[in-house]
CSV table of C-alpha atoms in Angstrom, one decimal:
chain,number,residue,atom,x,y,z
A,1,UNK,CA,6.4,-50.5,27.9
A,2,UNK,CA,3.3,-48.6,28.4
A,3,UNK,CA,5.5,-46.2,31.0
A,4,UNK,CA,8.2,-46.1,28.3
A,5,UNK,CA,5.5,-45.0,26.0
A,6,UNK,CA,4.1,-42.3,28.0
A,7,UNK,CA,7.2,-40.9,29.0
A,8,UNK,CA,9.3,-41.0,25.6
A,9,UNK,CA,6.0,-39.6,23.6
A,10,UNK,CA,3.0,-38.9,24.8
A,11,UNK,CA,4.3,-36.6,27.8
A,12,UNK,CA,6.6,-34.6,25.3
A,13,UNK,CA,4.3,-34.2,22.8
A,14,UNK,CA,1.9,-32.9,25.4
A,15,UNK,CA,4.5,-30.4,26.7
A,16,UNK,CA,5.1,-29.3,23.1
A,17,UNK,CA,1.5,-28.8,22.3
A,18,UNK,CA,1.0,-27.2,25.7
A,19,UNK,CA,3.8,-24.4,24.6
A,20,UNK,CA,3.3,-24.1,21.2
A,21,UNK,CA,-0.5,-24.0,20.6
A,22,UNK,CA,-1.0,-21.1,23.1
A,23,UNK,CA,2.0,-19.3,21.6
A,24,UNK,CA,0.8,-19.6,18.3
A,25,UNK,CA,-2.4,-18.0,19.4
A,26,UNK,CA,-0.5,-15.1,21.3
A,27,UNK,CA,1.3,-14.2,18.2
A,28,UNK,CA,-1.8,-13.9,16.3
A,29,UNK,CA,-3.5,-11.9,18.8
A,30,UNK,CA,-0.2,-10.1,19.3
A,31,UNK,CA,-0.2,-9.2,15.6
A,32,UNK,CA,-3.6,-8.1,16.1
A,33,UNK,CA,-2.8,-6.0,19.1
A,34,UNK,CA,0.1,-4.3,17.5
A,35,UNK,CA,-1.8,-3.1,14.5
A,36,UNK,CA,-4.6,-2.0,16.9
A,37,UNK,CA,-2.1,-0.1,18.9
A,38,UNK,CA,-0.1,1.5,16.0
A,39,UNK,CA,-3.4,2.4,14.7
A,40,UNK,CA,-4.4,4.2,17.9
A,41,UNK,CA,-1.1,5.9,18.0
A,42,UNK,CA,-1.5,7.0,14.5
A,43,UNK,CA,-5.2,8.4,15.5
A,44,UNK,CA,-6.5,5.6,13.4
A,45,UNK,CA,-8.8,2.7,14.1
A,46,UNK,CA,-6.6,-0.3,13.3
A,47,UNK,CA,-8.5,-3.4,12.1
A,48,UNK,CA,-12.5,-3.5,12.7
A,49,UNK,CA,-13.9,-5.6,10.2
A,50,UNK,CA,-13.3,-9.4,11.1
A,51,UNK,CA,-14.8,-10.7,14.3
A,52,UNK,CA,-15.8,-8.4,17.1
A,53,UNK,CA,-13.6,-5.4,16.9
A,54,UNK,CA,-11.5,-7.0,14.3
A,55,UNK,CA,-10.0,-9.7,16.5
A,56,UNK,CA,-10.0,-12.6,14.2
A,57,UNK,CA,-7.9,-10.4,11.8
A,58,UNK,CA,-4.6,-12.2,12.2
A,59,UNK,CA,-6.3,-15.6,11.8
A,60,UNK,CA,-7.8,-14.3,8.3
A,61,UNK,CA,-4.3,-13.0,7.6
A,62,UNK,CA,-2.7,-16.5,8.7
A,63,UNK,CA,-5.4,-18.6,6.7
A,64,UNK,CA,-4.7,-16.2,3.5
A,65,UNK,CA,-1.1,-17.0,4.0
A,66,UNK,CA,-1.3,-20.9,4.3
A,67,UNK,CA,-3.5,-20.8,1.0
A,68,UNK,CA,-1.1,-18.7,-1.2
A,69,UNK,CA,1.1,-20.4,-3.6
A,70,UNK,CA,4.9,-20.9,-2.3
A,71,UNK,CA,7.0,-19.5,-5.2
A,72,UNK,CA,10.5,-20.7,-5.5
A,73,UNK,CA,12.6,-18.2,-7.2
A,74,UNK,CA,14.4,-19.5,-10.6
A,75,UNK,CA,18.0,-19.6,-9.6
A,76,UNK,CA,17.6,-20.4,-5.8
A,77,UNK,CA,18.8,-23.1,-3.6
A,78,UNK,CA,15.7,-25.2,-3.4
A,79,UNK,CA,17.0,-27.1,0.2
A,80,UNK,CA,18.4,-24.0,1.7
A,81,UNK,CA,15.2,-22.0,0.6
A,82,UNK,CA,13.2,-24.2,2.5
A,83,UNK,CA,15.4,-24.9,5.3
A,84,UNK,CA,15.7,-21.2,6.0
A,85,UNK,CA,12.4,-20.8,7.6
A,86,UNK,CA,12.4,-23.9,9.4
A,87,UNK,CA,15.9,-23.0,11.3
A,88,UNK,CA,14.5,-19.5,11.9
A,89,UNK,CA,11.1,-20.6,13.4
A,90,UNK,CA,12.3,-24.2,15.2
A,91,UNK,CA,14.7,-22.3,18.0
A,92,UNK,CA,12.0,-19.7,18.3
A,93,UNK,CA,9.6,-22.3,19.6
A,94,UNK,CA,12.4,-24.5,21.3
A,95,UNK,CA,13.7,-21.6,23.4
A,96,UNK,CA,10.3,-22.0,25.3
A,97,UNK,CA,11.4,-25.2,27.2
A,98,UNK,CA,13.3,-23.2,29.8
A,99,UNK,CA,11.0,-20.3,30.3
A,100,UNK,CA,9.2,-20.6,33.5
A,101,UNK,CA,5.9,-19.4,34.0
A,102,UNK,CA,5.4,-20.3,37.4
A,103,UNK,CA,7.6,-21.5,40.3
A,104,UNK,CA,6.6,-25.2,39.1
A,105,UNK,CA,5.2,-24.5,35.7
A,106,UNK,CA,8.3,-24.9,33.4
A,107,UNK,CA,8.8,-27.7,30.7
A,108,UNK,CA,12.8,-28.1,31.6
A,109,UNK,CA,13.9,-26.8,34.9
A,110,UNK,CA,17.7,-27.1,33.6
A,111,UNK,CA,20.4,-26.0,35.6
A,112,UNK,CA,22.0,-24.4,32.8
A,113,UNK,CA,19.0,-22.8,31.7
A,114,UNK,CA,20.4,-19.5,30.6
A,115,UNK,CA,23.0,-21.2,28.5
A,116,UNK,CA,20.5,-23.2,26.6
A,117,UNK,CA,18.6,-19.8,26.2
A,118,UNK,CA,21.5,-17.9,24.7
A,119,UNK,CA,22.6,-20.9,22.8
A,120,UNK,CA,19.2,-21.8,21.0
A,121,UNK,CA,18.2,-18.2,20.6
A,122,UNK,CA,21.4,-17.5,18.6
A,123,UNK,CA,20.8,-20.2,15.9
A,124,UNK,CA,17.9,-18.2,15.2
A,125,UNK,CA,19.9,-15.9,12.9
A,126,UNK,CA,21.2,-18.7,10.7
A,127,UNK,CA,17.6,-19.2,9.4
A,128,UNK,CA,18.0,-15.5,8.1
A,129,UNK,CA,21.3,-16.0,6.7
A,130,UNK,CA,20.6,-19.0,4.9
A,131,UNK,CA,17.1,-17.6,3.7
A,132,UNK,CA,18.8,-14.4,2.4
A,133,UNK,CA,21.8,-16.4,0.6
A,134,UNK,CA,19.6,-19.1,-0.9
A,135,UNK,CA,17.0,-16.9,-2.2
A,136,UNK,CA,19.7,-15.6,-4.9
A,137,UNK,CA,18.4,-11.8,-4.7
A,138,UNK,CA,20.4,-8.6,-3.9
A,139,UNK,CA,17.9,-7.1,-1.6
A,140,UNK,CA,17.8,-10.5,0.6
A,141,UNK,CA,21.6,-11.0,0.5
A,142,UNK,CA,21.9,-7.4,1.9
A,143,UNK,CA,19.5,-8.0,4.3
A,144,UNK,CA,20.7,-11.1,5.6
A,145,UNK,CA,23.9,-9.7,5.9
A,146,UNK,CA,22.6,-6.7,8.0
A,147,UNK,CA,20.9,-8.9,10.0
A,148,UNK,CA,23.9,-11.1,10.8
A,149,UNK,CA,26.1,-8.2,11.7
A,150,UNK,CA,23.4,-6.4,13.9
A,151,UNK,CA,22.2,-9.8,15.7
A,152,UNK,CA,25.6,-10.9,16.2
A,153,UNK,CA,26.9,-7.5,17.7
A,154,UNK,CA,23.9,-7.4,19.9
A,155,UNK,CA,24.0,-10.7,21.3
A,156,UNK,CA,27.2,-9.6,23.1
A,157,UNK,CA,25.6,-7.0,24.7
A,158,UNK,CA,22.5,-9.1,25.8
A,159,UNK,CA,25.2,-11.8,27.0
A,160,UNK,CA,26.8,-9.2,29.1
A,161,UNK,CA,23.5,-8.2,30.7
A,162,UNK,CA,22.6,-11.7,31.5
A,163,UNK,CA,26.0,-12.1,33.0
A,164,UNK,CA,25.3,-9.2,35.4
A,165,UNK,CA,22.0,-10.9,36.4
A,166,UNK,CA,23.9,-13.9,37.2
A,167,UNK,CA,26.2,-12.6,39.2
A,168,UNK,CA,23.6,-11.4,41.4
A,169,UNK,CA,21.4,-14.3,41.4
A,170,UNK,CA,24.2,-16.7,41.5
A,171,UNK,CA,22.8,-19.5,39.3
A,172,UNK,CA,22.0,-20.4,35.5
A,173,UNK,CA,18.8,-21.9,36.4
A,174,UNK,CA,16.3,-19.5,35.5
A,175,UNK,CA,13.9,-20.6,38.2
A,176,UNK,CA,16.5,-19.9,40.9
A,177,UNK,CA,16.9,-16.5,39.1
A,178,UNK,CA,13.5,-15.5,39.7
A,179,UNK,CA,13.4,-17.0,43.1
A,180,UNK,CA,16.5,-14.8,44.0
A,181,UNK,CA,14.8,-11.5,43.2
A,182,UNK,CA,11.8,-13.0,45.9
A,183,UNK,CA,11.9,-11.0,49.1
A,184,UNK,CA,9.9,-8.6,51.6
A,185,UNK,CA,10.4,-5.4,49.8
A,186,UNK,CA,8.1,-6.1,47.0
A,187,UNK,CA,9.1,-4.7,43.7
A,188,UNK,CA,12.1,-3.0,45.1
A,189,UNK,CA,13.7,-6.4,45.4
A,190,UNK,CA,13.5,-7.1,41.8
A,191,UNK,CA,16.6,-7.0,39.8
A,192,UNK,CA,15.6,-4.0,37.7
A,193,UNK,CA,16.5,-1.6,40.3
A,194,UNK,CA,20.3,-2.9,41.2
A,195,UNK,CA,20.7,-3.4,37.2
A,196,UNK,CA,18.7,-0.2,36.0
A,197,UNK,CA,20.9,0.5,33.0
A,198,UNK,CA,21.6,-3.2,32.2
A,199,UNK,CA,17.6,-3.7,32.3
A,200,UNK,CA,17.2,-0.9,29.7
A,201,UNK,CA,20.3,-2.2,27.7
A,202,UNK,CA,18.9,-5.7,27.6
A,203,UNK,CA,15.5,-4.6,26.3
A,204,UNK,CA,16.7,-2.3,23.6
A,205,UNK,CA,19.6,-5.1,22.5
A,206,UNK,CA,16.7,-7.4,22.5
A,207,UNK,CA,14.2,-5.1,20.2
A,208,UNK,CA,17.7,-5.0,17.9
A,209,UNK,CA,18.0,-9.1,18.0
A,210,UNK,CA,14.4,-9.4,17.0
A,211,UNK,CA,15.1,-7.0,14.1
A,212,UNK,CA,12.3,-4.6,15.2
A,213,UNK,CA,11.8,-0.9,14.6
A,214,UNK,CA,13.6,1.0,15.3
A,215,UNK,CA,16.4,-1.4,14.4
A,216,UNK,CA,14.7,-3.1,11.3
A,217,UNK,CA,17.8,-3.0,9.1
A,218,UNK,CA,17.2,-6.4,8.3
A,219,UNK,CA,13.9,-5.6,6.5
A,220,UNK,CA,14.0,-2.0,5.8
A,221,UNK,CA,11.2,-1.6,3.7
A,222,UNK,CA,12.2,1.6,2.3
A,223,UNK,CA,15.7,0.6,1.6
A,224,UNK,CA,15.8,-3.1,0.6
A,225,UNK,CA,11.9,-3.6,0.2
A,226,UNK,CA,11.6,-6.3,2.5
A,227,UNK,CA,15.1,-7.7,3.2
A,228,UNK,CA,15.9,-11.3,3.9
A,229,UNK,CA,12.1,-12.6,3.3
A,230,UNK,CA,11.6,-10.6,-0.1
A,231,UNK,CA,11.6,-13.4,-2.1
A,232,UNK,CA,9.4,-15.8,0.4
A,233,UNK,CA,5.7,-16.1,0.0
A,234,UNK,CA,2.7,-18.1,1.5
A,235,UNK,CA,3.6,-20.5,4.2
A,236,UNK,CA,7.5,-20.0,4.6
A,237,UNK,CA,6.8,-16.5,4.8
A,238,UNK,CA,4.4,-16.8,7.6
A,239,UNK,CA,6.9,-19.0,9.3
A,240,UNK,CA,9.4,-16.1,9.4
A,241,UNK,CA,6.6,-14.1,10.7
A,242,UNK,CA,5.7,-16.5,13.5
A,243,UNK,CA,9.6,-16.6,14.3
A,244,UNK,CA,9.7,-12.9,14.6
A,245,UNK,CA,6.8,-12.5,16.8
A,246,UNK,CA,7.7,-15.4,18.9
A,247,UNK,CA,10.9,-13.8,19.5
A,248,UNK,CA,9.4,-10.6,20.6
A,249,UNK,CA,7.1,-12.3,23.2
A,250,UNK,CA,10.3,-14.2,24.2
A,251,UNK,CA,12.5,-10.9,24.8
A,252,UNK,CA,9.2,-9.5,26.7
A,253,UNK,CA,9.1,-12.8,28.9
A,254,UNK,CA,12.9,-12.5,29.3
A,255,UNK,CA,12.6,-9.3,30.4
A,256,UNK,CA,10.0,-10.2,32.9
A,257,UNK,CA,11.9,-12.8,34.2
A,258,UNK,CA,15.6,-11.4,34.5
A,259,UNK,CA,14.6,-8.1,35.7
A,260,UNK,CA,11.0,-7.9,36.7
A,261,UNK,CA,10.7,-10.8,39.1
A,262,UNK,CA,9.1,-13.3,36.8
A,263,UNK,CA,5.8,-14.5,38.5
A,264,UNK,CA,6.6,-12.5,41.9
A,265,UNK,CA,4.0,-10.1,42.9
A,266,UNK,CA,4.9,-6.3,43.1
A,267,UNK,CA,3.3,-6.1,46.3
A,268,UNK,CA,5.1,-9.3,47.9
A,269,UNK,CA,6.1,-9.1,51.5
A,270,UNK,CA,4.0,-6.0,51.8
A,271,UNK,CA,0.5,-7.8,52.3
A,272,UNK,CA,-0.3,-10.5,54.4
A,273,UNK,CA,-3.7,-11.6,53.9
A,274,UNK,CA,-5.5,-15.0,54.4
A,275,UNK,CA,-7.5,-15.5,51.2
A,276,UNK,CA,-8.7,-18.0,49.1
A,277,UNK,CA,-6.4,-19.4,46.5
A,278,UNK,CA,-8.1,-17.8,43.4
A,279,UNK,CA,-7.3,-14.2,44.8
A,280,UNK,CA,-4.2,-15.2,46.7
A,281,UNK,CA,-1.7,-14.7,43.8
A,282,UNK,CA,-2.2,-11.2,43.8
A,283,UNK,CA,0.5,-10.7,46.8
A,284,UNK,CA,2.1,-14.3,46.5
A,285,UNK,CA,2.8,-14.3,43.0
A,286,UNK,CA,1.5,-16.6,40.2
A,287,UNK,CA,1.6,-17.0,36.7
A,288,UNK,CA,-0.8,-14.3,35.8
A,289,UNK,CA,1.9,-11.7,37.0
A,290,UNK,CA,4.5,-13.1,34.6
A,291,UNK,CA,1.9,-12.7,31.7
A,292,UNK,CA,0.8,-9.1,32.9
A,293,UNK,CA,4.7,-8.2,32.9
A,294,UNK,CA,5.5,-9.8,29.5
A,295,UNK,CA,2.1,-8.0,28.2
A,296,UNK,CA,3.5,-4.7,29.5
A,297,UNK,CA,7.0,-5.1,27.9
A,298,UNK,CA,5.7,-6.5,24.8
A,299,UNK,CA,3.5,-3.2,24.5
A,300,UNK,CA,6.9,-1.3,24.3
A,301,UNK,CA,7.7,-3.0,21.4
A,302,UNK,CA,4.7,-1.4,19.3
A,303,UNK,CA,5.1,1.7,21.2
A,304,UNK,CA,8.8,1.7,19.9
A,305,UNK,CA,7.4,1.1,16.4
A,306,UNK,CA,5.0,3.8,16.3
A,307,UNK,CA,7.5,6.3,17.6
A,308,UNK,CA,11.0,6.2,16.3
A,309,UNK,CA,12.2,6.3,13.0
A,310,UNK,CA,14.6,3.6,11.6
A,311,UNK,CA,18.4,4.0,12.8
A,312,UNK,CA,21.1,4.3,10.0
A,313,UNK,CA,23.1,1.3,9.8
A,314,UNK,CA,26.5,3.0,11.2
A,315,UNK,CA,24.1,4.3,13.9
A,316,UNK,CA,23.3,0.9,15.0
A,317,UNK,CA,26.6,-0.5,15.1
A,318,UNK,CA,27.7,2.5,17.0
A,319,UNK,CA,25.3,2.0,19.4
A,320,UNK,CA,26.0,-1.6,19.9
A,321,UNK,CA,29.6,-1.5,20.1
A,322,UNK,CA,30.6,1.8,21.5
A,323,UNK,CA,27.4,2.5,23.8
A,324,UNK,CA,26.0,-0.6,25.2
A,325,UNK,CA,28.8,-3.0,25.4
A,326,UNK,CA,31.1,-0.5,27.4
A,327,UNK,CA,28.1,0.4,29.7
A,328,UNK,CA,27.3,-3.3,30.2
A,329,UNK,CA,31.1,-4.2,30.9
A,330,UNK,CA,31.1,-1.3,33.3
A,331,UNK,CA,28.0,-2.5,35.1
A,332,UNK,CA,29.3,-6.1,35.3
A,333,UNK,CA,31.9,-4.4,37.6
A,334,UNK,CA,29.4,-2.7,39.5
A,335,UNK,CA,27.4,-5.5,40.3
A,336,UNK,CA,30.1,-7.9,41.1
A,337,UNK,CA,30.7,-5.2,43.8
A,338,UNK,CA,27.2,-5.2,44.8
A,339,UNK,CA,27.5,-8.9,45.5
A,340,UNK,CA,31.0,-8.9,46.9
A,341,UNK,CA,30.2,-6.3,49.3
A,342,UNK,CA,26.4,-7.2,50.0
A,343,UNK,CA,24.8,-4.3,48.8
A,344,UNK,CA,22.1,-6.0,47.7
A,345,UNK,CA,19.8,-8.6,49.4
A,346,UNK,CA,19.4,-11.4,47.2
A,347,UNK,CA,16.7,-14.1,47.8
A,348,UNK,CA,16.2,-13.1,51.4
A,349,UNK,CA,12.6,-14.4,53.1
A,350,UNK,CA,11.0,-15.7,50.3
B,1,UNK,CA,29.0,22.2,29.9
B,2,UNK,CA,26.8,21.9,26.9
B,3,UNK,CA,28.5,19.0,25.5
B,4,UNK,CA,28.2,17.0,29.0
B,5,UNK,CA,24.4,17.9,29.5
B,6,UNK,CA,23.8,16.6,26.2
B,7,UNK,CA,25.9,13.6,26.7
B,8,UNK,CA,23.8,13.0,29.8
B,9,UNK,CA,20.4,13.9,27.7
B,10,UNK,CA,21.1,11.3,25.4
B,11,UNK,CA,22.2,8.5,27.8
B,12,UNK,CA,19.3,9.0,29.8
B,13,UNK,CA,16.9,8.6,26.9
B,14,UNK,CA,15.4,12.0,27.5
B,15,UNK,CA,14.1,12.6,24.0
B,16,UNK,CA,13.3,9.4,23.1
B,17,UNK,CA,10.9,9.3,26.1
B,18,UNK,CA,9.7,12.6,25.3
B,19,UNK,CA,8.6,11.3,21.8
B,20,UNK,CA,7.2,8.3,23.1
B,21,UNK,CA,4.8,10.5,25.7
B,22,UNK,CA,3.7,12.2,22.2
B,23,UNK,CA,2.6,8.9,21.1
B,24,UNK,CA,1.1,7.6,23.9
B,25,UNK,CA,-1.1,10.9,24.3
B,26,UNK,CA,-2.2,10.5,20.6
B,27,UNK,CA,-3.4,6.8,21.3
B,28,UNK,CA,-6.1,8.1,23.7
B,29,UNK,CA,-7.2,10.8,21.2
B,30,UNK,CA,-10.5,10.5,19.3
B,31,UNK,CA,-9.9,8.7,15.9
B,32,UNK,CA,-10.3,10.5,12.7
B,33,UNK,CA,-11.2,7.3,10.7
B,34,UNK,CA,-14.6,7.6,9.2
B,35,UNK,CA,-15.9,3.8,8.5
B,36,UNK,CA,-16.9,4.8,4.8
B,37,UNK,CA,-19.9,2.6,3.9
B,38,UNK,CA,-21.4,2.8,7.3
B,39,UNK,CA,-20.6,6.2,8.1
B,40,UNK,CA,-20.5,9.6,5.9
B,41,UNK,CA,-18.7,12.8,6.3
B,42,UNK,CA,-21.8,15.4,6.6
B,43,UNK,CA,-21.7,17.2,3.0
B,44,UNK,CA,-23.2,20.9,2.3
B,45,UNK,CA,-26.4,21.1,0.3
B,46,UNK,CA,-24.1,22.9,-2.2
B,47,UNK,CA,-22.0,19.9,-3.0
B,48,UNK,CA,-21.5,19.4,-6.5
B,49,UNK,CA,-21.8,15.6,-7.5
B,50,UNK,CA,-23.3,13.5,-10.1
B,51,UNK,CA,-25.5,15.1,-12.6
B,52,UNK,CA,-29.2,14.4,-13.1
B,53,UNK,CA,-32.2,15.6,-15.1
B,54,UNK,CA,-35.3,16.8,-13.2
B,55,UNK,CA,-39.2,16.5,-14.0
B,56,UNK,CA,-42.0,18.6,-13.1
B,57,UNK,CA,-44.5,17.3,-10.5
B,58,UNK,CA,-46.9,16.1,-13.2
B,59,UNK,CA,-44.1,13.9,-14.8
B,60,UNK,CA,-43.1,16.0,-17.9
B,61,UNK,CA,-39.4,16.4,-18.3
B,62,UNK,CA,-38.3,20.1,-17.6
B,63,UNK,CA,-35.6,20.3,-20.4
B,64,UNK,CA,-36.9,22.1,-23.4
B,65,UNK,CA,-33.9,21.9,-25.5
B,66,UNK,CA,-32.5,25.2,-25.3
B,67,UNK,CA,-28.8,24.1,-25.3
B,68,UNK,CA,-27.8,27.0,-22.9
B,69,UNK,CA,-25.9,24.0,-20.7
B,70,UNK,CA,-24.3,22.8,-24.2
B,71,UNK,CA,-23.0,26.0,-24.8
B,72,UNK,CA,-21.7,27.3,-21.4
B,73,UNK,CA,-20.2,23.8,-20.5
B,74,UNK,CA,-16.2,24.8,-20.3
B,75,UNK,CA,-15.5,21.0,-20.7
B,76,UNK,CA,-17.6,20.3,-23.7
B,77,UNK,CA,-18.9,17.5,-21.8
B,78,UNK,CA,-22.5,17.6,-22.7
B,79,UNK,CA,-24.0,16.7,-26.4
B,80,UNK,CA,-27.6,17.6,-27.3
B,81,UNK,CA,-29.8,16.9,-30.4
B,82,UNK,CA,-33.2,18.1,-30.6
B,83,UNK,CA,-36.4,17.6,-32.7
B,84,UNK,CA,-40.3,18.4,-32.2
B,85,UNK,CA,-41.9,15.8,-30.1
B,86,UNK,CA,-43.9,13.6,-32.0
B,87,UNK,CA,-46.9,13.3,-29.7
B,88,UNK,CA,-47.5,17.3,-29.4
B,89,UNK,CA,-45.2,19.0,-31.3
B,90,UNK,CA,-43.2,20.5,-28.4
B,91,UNK,CA,-39.4,21.1,-28.9
B,92,UNK,CA,-37.6,18.4,-26.7
B,93,UNK,CA,-34.2,16.8,-26.6
B,94,UNK,CA,-33.9,13.3,-28.6
B,95,UNK,CA,-30.4,12.9,-27.0
B,96,UNK,CA,-28.7,14.4,-24.0
B,97,UNK,CA,-25.3,12.9,-23.1
B,98,UNK,CA,-23.1,13.8,-20.6
B,99,UNK,CA,-19.4,12.5,-20.8
B,100,UNK,CA,-18.7,12.2,-16.6
B,101,UNK,CA,-15.1,11.6,-17.6
B,102,UNK,CA,-15.1,15.3,-19.6
B,103,UNK,CA,-17.3,16.9,-16.8
B,104,UNK,CA,-15.5,18.9,-14.1
B,105,UNK,CA,-18.4,19.7,-11.7
B,106,UNK,CA,-18.4,23.3,-12.3
B,107,UNK,CA,-22.2,23.7,-12.0
B,108,UNK,CA,-22.3,25.9,-15.0
B,109,UNK,CA,-25.0,24.1,-16.6
B,110,UNK,CA,-27.2,24.3,-13.5
B,111,UNK,CA,-26.6,27.9,-13.3
B,112,UNK,CA,-27.7,28.4,-16.7
B,113,UNK,CA,-30.6,26.2,-16.9
B,114,UNK,CA,-33.7,28.5,-17.4
B,115,UNK,CA,-36.1,25.7,-15.8
B,116,UNK,CA,-34.0,23.9,-13.5
B,117,UNK,CA,-33.8,20.8,-15.3
B,118,UNK,CA,-30.0,19.8,-15.4
B,119,UNK,CA,-28.7,19.7,-11.7
B,120,UNK,CA,-25.9,18.5,-9.4
B,121,UNK,CA,-26.8,16.1,-6.9
B,122,UNK,CA,-24.9,15.5,-4.0
B,123,UNK,CA,-23.9,12.0,-5.0
B,124,UNK,CA,-20.6,11.5,-4.8
B,125,UNK,CA,-20.3,7.6,-4.7
B,126,UNK,CA,-20.7,5.9,-8.3
B,127,UNK,CA,-18.5,3.8,-10.1
B,128,UNK,CA,-18.3,2.5,-13.7
B,129,UNK,CA,-17.2,-1.2,-14.3
B,130,UNK,CA,-17.5,-1.4,-18.0
B,131,UNK,CA,-15.9,0.7,-20.7
B,132,UNK,CA,-18.4,3.5,-22.2
B,133,UNK,CA,-20.4,3.6,-19.0
B,134,UNK,CA,-19.0,7.2,-18.3
B,135,UNK,CA,-21.3,8.4,-21.0
B,136,UNK,CA,-24.4,8.8,-19.4
B,137,UNK,CA,-27.8,9.2,-21.5
B,138,UNK,CA,-31.0,10.9,-21.1
B,139,UNK,CA,-32.9,8.0,-19.9
B,140,UNK,CA,-30.1,7.3,-17.4
B,141,UNK,CA,-30.0,11.2,-16.2
B,142,UNK,CA,-33.8,11.5,-15.7
B,143,UNK,CA,-33.8,8.3,-13.7
B,144,UNK,CA,-31.1,9.7,-11.5
B,145,UNK,CA,-33.3,12.6,-11.1
B,146,UNK,CA,-36.5,10.7,-10.3
B,147,UNK,CA,-34.5,8.7,-7.8
B,148,UNK,CA,-33.3,11.4,-5.9
B,149,UNK,CA,-35.9,14.1,-6.7
B,150,UNK,CA,-37.0,14.7,-3.1
B,151,UNK,CA,-33.0,15.3,-2.0
B,152,UNK,CA,-32.4,17.4,-4.7
B,153,UNK,CA,-35.7,19.4,-4.1
B,154,UNK,CA,-34.4,19.7,-0.4
B,155,UNK,CA,-30.9,21.1,-1.4
B,156,UNK,CA,-32.4,23.8,-3.5
B,157,UNK,CA,-34.8,24.8,-0.8
B,158,UNK,CA,-32.0,25.2,1.4
B,159,UNK,CA,-30.0,27.0,-0.9
B,160,UNK,CA,-32.6,29.4,-2.3
B,161,UNK,CA,-32.5,32.2,0.4
B,162,UNK,CA,-29.0,32.8,-0.8
B,163,UNK,CA,-29.5,32.8,-4.4
């Protein structure tokens, strides 16, 4: 009985907390870091007042949002209105179950991890559609429609990119995909090199899927106010916010896992030193590497936002359907050849 | 040829990367932000800010109610009434009101004043939180002058060689 209690209740809750609490803190600090970086790129300072160097700014914003009134529009569908943000946020958190942080540090080492990832991740868009529809507002509906069309078209490109990775790695298990990138040539063994165009497409499509600038048609402040969440306030809005930023962090982690070798060290196979464990990870790999890689990838999100103006709607569709998908399909063929004729070494000498 | 090179340029994201190089360069530049209450932009000693009435060193108010400032004021912001002072019969103002909403801070009143009584200080951070506070009377103007006399005198000394 006690054993059942432990395995059915205590451990799952512990796993959930171990993922969600650091994730929420990471989202808060990411929001702070975003405002700071964009401020610097605008030759401003960004937040400086709350906490040392403004580090607690995001927490102040969160508590402000939680204490605010939740306003239900008069003609909104009450049930769906509150369901929307939940559907947006739950997949954004649930996806992390299959994300490996180290060779053994993963909640669920599922064999079909990539499938789970794609499936759960694509539920998130329903939250946006439901929220936009249930608000009973023109702007919200327009934002939801744009978002739906955009996310679905870019999911195709993302899917093709992942198929290229799967062909090379030969597995749907995410841990094995990372292990397939191990080798004696350091970061030249990682998939970004044989799959360079696919890597670029995957990341840009990821930016588009999270509705971030320059693809933020779903929000489009200057056109449709705030898009699908225009009618939301207080804690439901905070949930949308959390989902968006958790998805950004997820895309950063996925780029690191699928193309940048996950927790593998970039100098793996080059340095052979006998050192104590606390410094060993520098060349044998460890969860610090995946954090560093994901941090650098997530910096790109902020960098894009500070640099590029918003795409026009038809340009987004053209980019997704006429450029990304053909290139991804072409590279699907190339990676098939790479695999068939053994042009790349996969998972040798790990 | 041009079309082909343009095609490859857009495919290799050349222009996007160039734009990103610009923003990352700006990221490390010194920032323009002035943290206002803690930091201040350096101000000229000729800065024309809030108005004030000055006194002589013995505490006697300078203003002799000549009303030159009232007549020179292009915005008609100054209102002066005068009468002989009860104690010694000197000509003094009984009322000296300036409407700070009308005032355009041109400094003509200071130029016209024969006894350097009305001056424009370098104060520019002030606010009204109630209706009617925009009209400052003689007591308030004198109080401003008393409080910032040191600054006012210093600004005038610095500017003296150029007048």
